[in-house]
Amino acid sequence: MKCIFCMNEKEESEQICPVCKKGLWEYKWQEGFLEPYIVLRSKYMIGAALEQDGHTVRYAGYDLVLEQKVLVYEYPEEFWRTEKEQKVKGMFGKTLSSGMAVIKDYFLENGKGYMITTSPEGEILENYIKEKHKIEEEEVIRLLRPVLRAVSGLHAAGQIHGNITPEHLIVMKDGTLRLLADCKGREIKESTDEYKAPEQQDDTGILGPWTDIYALCAVWYEMVTGHRIQKVSDRMKKDNVRSPHWYTKISDKTERALMRGISLESQMRFFSIGNLLESIDLPREEEEREMGVIRHIWGDAWLNTSQQEKKRRRKKRVKGYLLKRMAIGMICLTVLAGVSAAGIYAYIQTHQPDYFAWKVDREKEKVKNEQKEKVFDKKDSEYAEIREYLLQYGEEKKYKGYSEYEVKEKDWDKCPIDQGGENTFCIDFETAKDAVEYYMGIDQKLDLADEAGSMLGYVEDDEKGRIRLSSGKDETYKVRGKTETAIFTYDPLSERLMRIEYQGSKERCICFLEKLSSLLFTETYLTKEECVELGNLSIPKGESVRLRLNARYLIDISHQDNIAKNEDSIYSIKIQLMSSGEDQYYSLFQENKKDDTVYAGNYERGSNRYKEFISYVKEHAVSEEEVKGDKKYQEEKDAVLYRLDEKDVIQWGEPCNNYRFFIQAEDVIHDLKKKGYQMKKISEKKSSTVEIQKYGGILTTFKTVEHYQMTDNINLGLVKDLVNEDVIQLVVYRSSKNAVNLNEVAAEVGMAAADLQKKDEEYLGNAIGDAWENAKSEKSSRFLPIEDMMIIVQDYEDTGKAFFIAPLGIAGDSPYYWPQ
């Protein structure tokens, strides 16, 4: 027969179990408990009730079919159906890690709900702590690591545990901990449990991963110090929790993490297990992989906790103000202000990065799911509404080929779409403004000094009648009591930030760059040291320096005189999104493209792929050389240029990130042959370079340059991607110095490269013809943005003027192509 306490085998004649040393008379059975040895579902034999906690009774059990020990959890039927069943279904059979028991079965029987889990065998952590009193920091981490892994997996599944205590953690024989699987939510009455978070005892509290982090850090604290923290109700009256170093030797980073984790305010804690592990430099690969899912599931709840906390603090401040005013009058205003400032400062330092990061992540998710159209045509569902809106509210001006409609600000809210055609950061204007106030220590000190904005609609005059909206608003704020200015530019339709600038002393601008860059840059970052280095660049008064951070972000740093006497010089740092040529030059034939291709070098800075690529390049490089910025254009860029062999580029397998036409080289050659050109290959040359830039950008150029004889007097230079053979650039040039016209051939090459329709040929031919005639009489180059291409007429080697035909994207600020 089985011992009802430990479910080990014992002889029927044995009064005391030889394993757990308990006798049957020790069992304190209560009315309502299941009788020992009854069998549920013809499979699970019931032993002693091990714990009764609220709605739950936990029994020792034995699986008669699989011959395994189990734990049996019993719940009232109504609670099972309304609170428990769906959660149990969601976790049924899932092994999150070795750190948590697995749910093996669940069912309803005799008016009760049941959950069956594996039964971890070992010593209860509560007893283990009593024996050890204090546990070394490294051992605690080793013990807890599987549990942290399991709880993170639970959060990624959309659940919290809510019941993490030393009683529910088992020290296994392998020296790790295993968490029991019974999850809980809110406590109806005040809990005497030191491990329950405040929000579990508040009917308006918002539960999430941060709730489990409170319990985990409370257990962690007890393991290293040998002391339990106070229960929440006592801490609310007077918080006497001491830092762990009072009791034991502990590293600073672990101590800071634990004290943050047991904060009474949920927003002061870590958002996720991954954040907690990161703060103490522990490996977190699996937690990082789950981070996107956890943010998606819990992000809005996290933001709501912030709003709830702000309201609570506001009420608390008001109440405190009134009490003090009655007590000691106007002097209390000063005291209150001091307390408020200190509270705000602590609040910023401990939780604002998480809070703002979630705002950014929420916007990123929205952007990912949006079909962002820059140009609308008649097939788009919004077209008719936008056209009607512009006709009704816009003031029309006629231009060659299109009409412009200017809409007054009072009518912007009537616009039928919620985003303009400009590039924006994944952060809204109000959040950006809040971030500047918080990080720059100027809360409630931004005074609006000026504002201006515009919304323009462009409607083409051809039969397609395409429409494009362009909207933007500038708001300039002066910092009260300082010679500092903050300027925000945003899309008034989506309210997303487009550009941000801060003016002040060099030190203040460095602070601005360091704090705000982490919110604005989603694929890259700047370290604190890099921000300081950029801020300390030697810039003469009246001049500026420009940094292209990667393919998306542009930083302008300028130094200007301050006209106010006895004040330091004013510096300015402006952060904005770069535009490609398609954004800067409005094209009649521009289409909304979506490109999911991963191009070599386009990796998030610091990611595994980013590091792997850089290592690969350095390992396989045949040569390297330093590259400096173009001082003529006041451009800041230090980089190293690596040259690679063709075989190594092919082995990596991704095309380069040069701008390109979305057409294969062989299709262009085939099309031109059909038009009667010889297309006889003259030469071919291959080269591959990778430019790794100082601040994280990577420019890759993997190209094959081919030259073809088109006619007796005209040649074609074709540059294609070495990997996927997309056309990167074309040059139509004379084979020798002669007077032959190139415009007709250039038009046909342009038609082939941009894959235009026959009806567009006349328009393109006329435009190129005009450019050719004008260029012949000029010594300088001539640039013609047209269709989806940039046509440049300039000298080519010693053959005179030539047509360079490139994707329109090269005409913008962005140094390389990174589709978004």
PDB file of C-alpha atoms in Angstrom, residues 351-494:
ATOM      1  CA  HIS A 351      10.966  53.023 -14.324  1.00  0.00           C
ATOM      2  CA  GLN A 352      10.830  55.511 -17.159  1.00  0.00           C
ATOM      3  CA  PRO A 353      13.030  53.544 -19.599  1.00  0.00           C
ATOM      4  CA  ASP A 354      10.605  50.613 -19.364  1.00  0.00           C
ATOM      5  CA  TYR A 355       7.570  52.860 -19.620  1.00  0.00           C
ATOM      6  CA  PHE A 356       8.760  54.780 -22.657  1.00  0.00           C
ATOM      7  CA  ALA A 357      10.116  51.632 -24.298  1.00  0.00           C
ATOM      8  CA  TRP A 358       6.640  50.188 -24.115  1.00  0.00           C
ATOM      9  CA  LYS A 359       5.156  53.255 -25.736  1.00  0.00           C
ATOM     10  CA  VAL A 360       7.663  52.821 -28.542  1.00  0.00           C
ATOM     11  CA  ASP A 361       7.000  49.087 -28.850  1.00  0.00           C
ATOM     12  CA  ARG A 362       3.264  49.693 -29.042  1.00  0.00           C
ATOM     13  CA  GLU A 363       3.786  52.181 -31.874  1.00  0.00           C
ATOM     14  CA  LYS A 364       6.160  49.776 -33.623  1.00  0.00           C
ATOM     15  CA  GLU A 365       3.474  47.105 -33.510  1.00  0.00           C
ATOM     16  CA  LYS A 366       0.935  49.541 -34.940  1.00  0.00           C
ATOM     17  CA  VAL A 367       3.311  50.592 -37.711  1.00  0.00           C
ATOM     18  CA  LYS A 368       4.049  46.973 -38.575  1.00  0.00           C
ATOM     19  CA  ASN A 369       0.361  46.253 -39.042  1.00  0.00           C
ATOM     20  CA  GLU A 370      -0.442  49.429 -40.958  1.00  0.00           C
ATOM     21  CA  GLN A 371      -0.682  49.603 -44.706  1.00  0.00           C
ATOM     22  CA  LYS A 372       1.065  52.928 -44.948  1.00  0.00           C
ATOM     23  CA  GLU A 373       0.230  54.425 -48.323  1.00  0.00           C
ATOM     24  CA  LYS A 374       2.127  57.478 -49.463  1.00  0.00           C
ATOM     25  CA  VAL A 375       0.287  57.710 -52.757  1.00  0.00           C
ATOM     26  CA  PHE A 376      -3.397  56.858 -53.234  1.00  0.00           C
ATOM     27  CA  ASP A 377      -4.993  56.009 -56.546  1.00  0.00           C
ATOM     28  CA  LYS A 378      -8.525  55.171 -57.581  1.00  0.00           C
ATOM     29  CA  LYS A 379      -8.251  51.507 -56.609  1.00  0.00           C
ATOM     30  CA  ASP A 380      -7.624  52.432 -52.965  1.00  0.00           C
ATOM     31  CA  SER A 381     -10.708  52.402 -50.729  1.00  0.00           C
ATOM     32  CA  GLU A 382      -9.780  55.746 -49.150  1.00  0.00           C
ATOM     33  CA  TYR A 383      -9.329  57.531 -52.467  1.00  0.00           C
ATOM     34  CA  ALA A 384     -12.822  58.984 -52.907  1.00  0.00           C
ATOM     35  CA  GLU A 385     -12.980  60.254 -49.305  1.00  0.00           C
ATOM     36  CA  ILE A 386      -9.557  61.911 -49.510  1.00  0.00           C
ATOM     37  CA  ARG A 387     -10.424  63.556 -52.828  1.00  0.00           C
ATOM     38  CA  GLU A 388     -13.716  64.862 -51.438  1.00  0.00           C
ATOM     39  CA  TYR A 389     -11.962  66.099 -48.288  1.00  0.00           C
ATOM     40  CA  LEU A 390      -9.420  68.099 -50.283  1.00  0.00           C
ATOM     41  CA  LEU A 391     -12.067  69.570 -52.556  1.00  0.00           C
ATOM     42  CA  GLN A 392     -14.244  70.584 -49.613  1.00  0.00           C
ATOM     43  CA  TYR A 393     -11.637  71.926 -47.193  1.00  0.00           C
ATOM     44  CA  GLY A 394      -8.557  72.668 -49.308  1.00  0.00           C
ATOM     45  CA  GLU A 395      -7.532  75.893 -50.997  1.00  0.00           C
ATOM     46  CA  GLU A 396      -6.470  74.957 -54.533  1.00  0.00           C
ATOM     47  CA  LYS A 397      -3.391  76.142 -56.420  1.00  0.00           C
ATOM     48  CA  LYS A 398      -2.663  74.962 -59.936  1.00  0.00           C
ATOM     49  CA  TYR A 399       0.788  73.836 -60.995  1.00  0.00           C
ATOM     50  CA  LYS A 400       2.109  72.057 -64.066  1.00  0.00           C
ATOM     51  CA  GLY A 401       0.876  68.480 -63.909  1.00  0.00           C
ATOM     52  CA  TYR A 402      -0.868  68.659 -60.546  1.00  0.00           C
ATOM     53  CA  SER A 403      -3.009  70.685 -58.155  1.00  0.00           C
ATOM     54  CA  GLU A 404      -2.042  71.568 -54.611  1.00  0.00           C
ATOM     55  CA  TYR A 405      -4.654  71.855 -51.844  1.00  0.00           C
ATOM     56  CA  GLU A 406      -3.785  73.585 -48.581  1.00  0.00           C
ATOM     57  CA  VAL A 407      -6.017  72.621 -45.638  1.00  0.00           C
ATOM     58  CA  LYS A 408      -6.369  74.944 -42.647  1.00  0.00           C
ATOM     59  CA  GLU A 409      -5.535  73.555 -39.206  1.00  0.00           C
ATOM     60  CA  LYS A 410      -9.108  73.848 -37.965  1.00  0.00           C
ATOM     61  CA  ASP A 411     -10.107  71.206 -40.533  1.00  0.00           C
ATOM     62  CA  TRP A 412      -7.286  68.718 -39.967  1.00  0.00           C
ATOM     63  CA  ASP A 413      -9.383  66.592 -37.616  1.00  0.00           C
ATOM     64  CA  LYS A 414     -11.847  65.936 -40.436  1.00  0.00           C
ATOM     65  CA  CYS A 415      -9.213  64.173 -42.558  1.00  0.00           C
ATOM     66  CA  PRO A 416     -10.423  60.645 -43.453  1.00  0.00           C
ATOM     67  CA  ILE A 417      -6.986  59.044 -42.934  1.00  0.00           C
ATOM     68  CA  ASP A 418      -4.874  59.044 -39.788  1.00  0.00           C
ATOM     69  CA  GLN A 419      -1.372  59.462 -41.186  1.00  0.00           C
ATOM     70  CA  GLY A 420       0.461  61.729 -43.582  1.00  0.00           C
ATOM     71  CA  GLY A 421       2.988  60.692 -46.190  1.00  0.00           C
ATOM     72  CA  GLU A 422       6.116  61.583 -44.224  1.00  0.00           C
ATOM     73  CA  ASN A 423       8.480  59.268 -42.367  1.00  0.00           C
ATOM     74  CA  THR A 424       7.966  59.215 -38.598  1.00  0.00           C
ATOM     75  CA  PHE A 425       9.591  57.777 -35.497  1.00  0.00           C
ATOM     76  CA  CYS A 426       7.771  55.065 -33.555  1.00  0.00           C
ATOM     77  CA  ILE A 427       6.889  57.477 -30.769  1.00  0.00           C
ATOM     78  CA  ASP A 428       4.083  59.986 -30.476  1.00  0.00           C
ATOM     79  CA  PHE A 429       4.691  63.673 -29.911  1.00  0.00           C
ATOM     80  CA  GLU A 430       3.238  63.793 -26.385  1.00  0.00           C
ATOM     81  CA  THR A 431       5.383  60.881 -25.215  1.00  0.00           C
ATOM     82  CA  ALA A 432       8.460  62.504 -26.741  1.00  0.00           C
ATOM     83  CA  LYS A 433       7.624  65.742 -24.950  1.00  0.00           C
ATOM     84  CA  ASP A 434       7.123  63.884 -21.663  1.00  0.00           C
ATOM     85  CA  ALA A 435      10.456  62.131 -22.175  1.00  0.00           C
ATOM     86  CA  VAL A 436      12.280  65.425 -22.723  1.00  0.00           C
ATOM     87  CA  GLU A 437      10.727  66.873 -19.576  1.00  0.00           C
ATOM     88  CA  TYR A 438      11.611  63.818 -17.494  1.00  0.00           C
ATOM     89  CA  TYR A 439      15.118  63.152 -18.750  1.00  0.00           C
ATOM     90  CA  MET A 440      16.188  66.778 -18.905  1.00  0.00           C
ATOM     91  CA  GLY A 441      14.816  67.485 -15.423  1.00  0.00           C
ATOM     92  CA  ILE A 442      12.418  70.170 -16.644  1.00  0.00           C
ATOM     93  CA  ASP A 443       9.056  68.729 -15.660  1.00  0.00           C
ATOM     94  CA  GLN A 444       6.279  71.259 -16.297  1.00  0.00           C
ATOM     95  CA  LYS A 445       8.840  73.859 -17.432  1.00  0.00           C
ATOM     96  CA  LEU A 446       8.292  73.747 -21.197  1.00  0.00           C
ATOM     97  CA  ASP A 447       6.449  76.883 -22.314  1.00  0.00           C
ATOM     98  CA  LEU A 448       5.049  76.971 -25.842  1.00  0.00           C
ATOM     99  CA  ALA A 449       6.713  79.848 -27.688  1.00  0.00           C
ATOM    100  CA  ASP A 450       5.715  79.244 -31.295  1.00  0.00           C
ATOM    101  CA  GLU A 451       3.805  76.802 -33.467  1.00  0.00           C
ATOM    102  CA  ALA A 452       3.264  76.402 -37.163  1.00  0.00           C
ATOM    103  CA  GLY A 453       2.062  73.652 -39.423  1.00  0.00           C
ATOM    104  CA  SER A 454       0.687  72.740 -42.776  1.00  0.00           C
ATOM    105  CA  MET A 455      -1.291  70.053 -44.519  1.00  0.00           C
ATOM    106  CA  LEU A 456      -0.973  69.874 -48.269  1.00  0.00           C
ATOM    107  CA  GLY A 457      -2.705  67.537 -50.660  1.00  0.00           C
ATOM    108  CA  TYR A 458      -1.364  66.941 -54.159  1.00  0.00           C
ATOM    109  CA  VAL A 459      -3.649  65.639 -56.913  1.00  0.00           C
ATOM    110  CA  GLU A 460      -2.194  64.704 -60.272  1.00  0.00           C
ATOM    111  CA  ASP A 461      -3.871  65.970 -63.392  1.00  0.00           C
ATOM    112  CA  ASP A 462      -3.542  62.783 -65.479  1.00  0.00           C
ATOM    113  CA  GLU A 463      -6.191  60.105 -65.798  1.00  0.00           C
ATOM    114  CA  LYS A 464      -4.908  58.284 -62.705  1.00  0.00           C
ATOM    115  CA  GLY A 465      -5.436  61.353 -60.529  1.00  0.00           C
ATOM    116  CA  ARG A 466      -3.150  60.057 -57.795  1.00  0.00           C
ATOM    117  CA  ILE A 467      -3.199  61.802 -54.428  1.00  0.00           C
ATOM    118  CA  ARG A 468      -0.513  62.388 -51.855  1.00  0.00           C
ATOM    119  CA  LEU A 469      -0.863  64.075 -48.458  1.00  0.00           C
ATOM    120  CA  SER A 470       1.955  65.861 -46.695  1.00  0.00           C
ATOM    121  CA  SER A 471       1.389  67.095 -43.150  1.00  0.00           C
ATOM    122  CA  GLY A 472       3.622  68.414 -40.420  1.00  0.00           C
ATOM    123  CA  LYS A 473       3.511  70.662 -37.377  1.00  0.00           C
ATOM    124  CA  ASP A 474       6.329  72.404 -35.498  1.00  0.00           C
ATOM    125  CA  GLU A 475       6.022  73.332 -31.831  1.00  0.00           C
ATOM    126  CA  THR A 476       8.804  75.357 -30.209  1.00  0.00           C
ATOM    127  CA  TYR A 477       9.117  75.378 -26.422  1.00  0.00           C
ATOM    128  CA  LYS A 478      11.291  77.569 -24.231  1.00  0.00           C
ATOM    129  CA  VAL A 479      12.563  76.082 -20.980  1.00  0.00           C
ATOM    130  CA  ARG A 480      11.442  78.302 -18.149  1.00  0.00           C
ATOM    131  CA  GLY A 481      14.397  79.815 -16.304  1.00  0.00           C
ATOM    132  CA  LYS A 482      16.993  78.568 -18.808  1.00  0.00           C
ATOM    133  CA  THR A 483      18.383  79.605 -22.190  1.00  0.00           C
ATOM    134  CA  GLU A 484      17.258  76.288 -23.662  1.00  0.00           C
ATOM    135  CA  THR A 485      14.789  75.425 -26.389  1.00  0.00           C
ATOM    136  CA  ALA A 486      13.077  72.204 -27.470  1.00  0.00           C
ATOM    137  CA  ILE A 487      11.544  71.929 -30.940  1.00  0.00           C
ATOM    138  CA  PHE A 488       9.203  69.090 -31.919  1.00  0.00           C
ATOM    139  CA  THR A 489       8.012  68.364 -35.444  1.00  0.00           C
ATOM    140  CA  TYR A 490       5.286  65.790 -35.818  1.00  0.00           C
ATOM    141  CA  ASP A 491       2.599  64.482 -38.150  1.00  0.00           C
ATOM    142  CA  PRO A 492      -0.654  66.013 -36.871  1.00  0.00           C
ATOM    143  CA  LEU A 493      -2.669  63.121 -38.315  1.00  0.00           C
ATOM    144  CA  SER A 494      -0.856  60.225 -36.631  1.00  0.00           C
TER     145      SER A 494
END
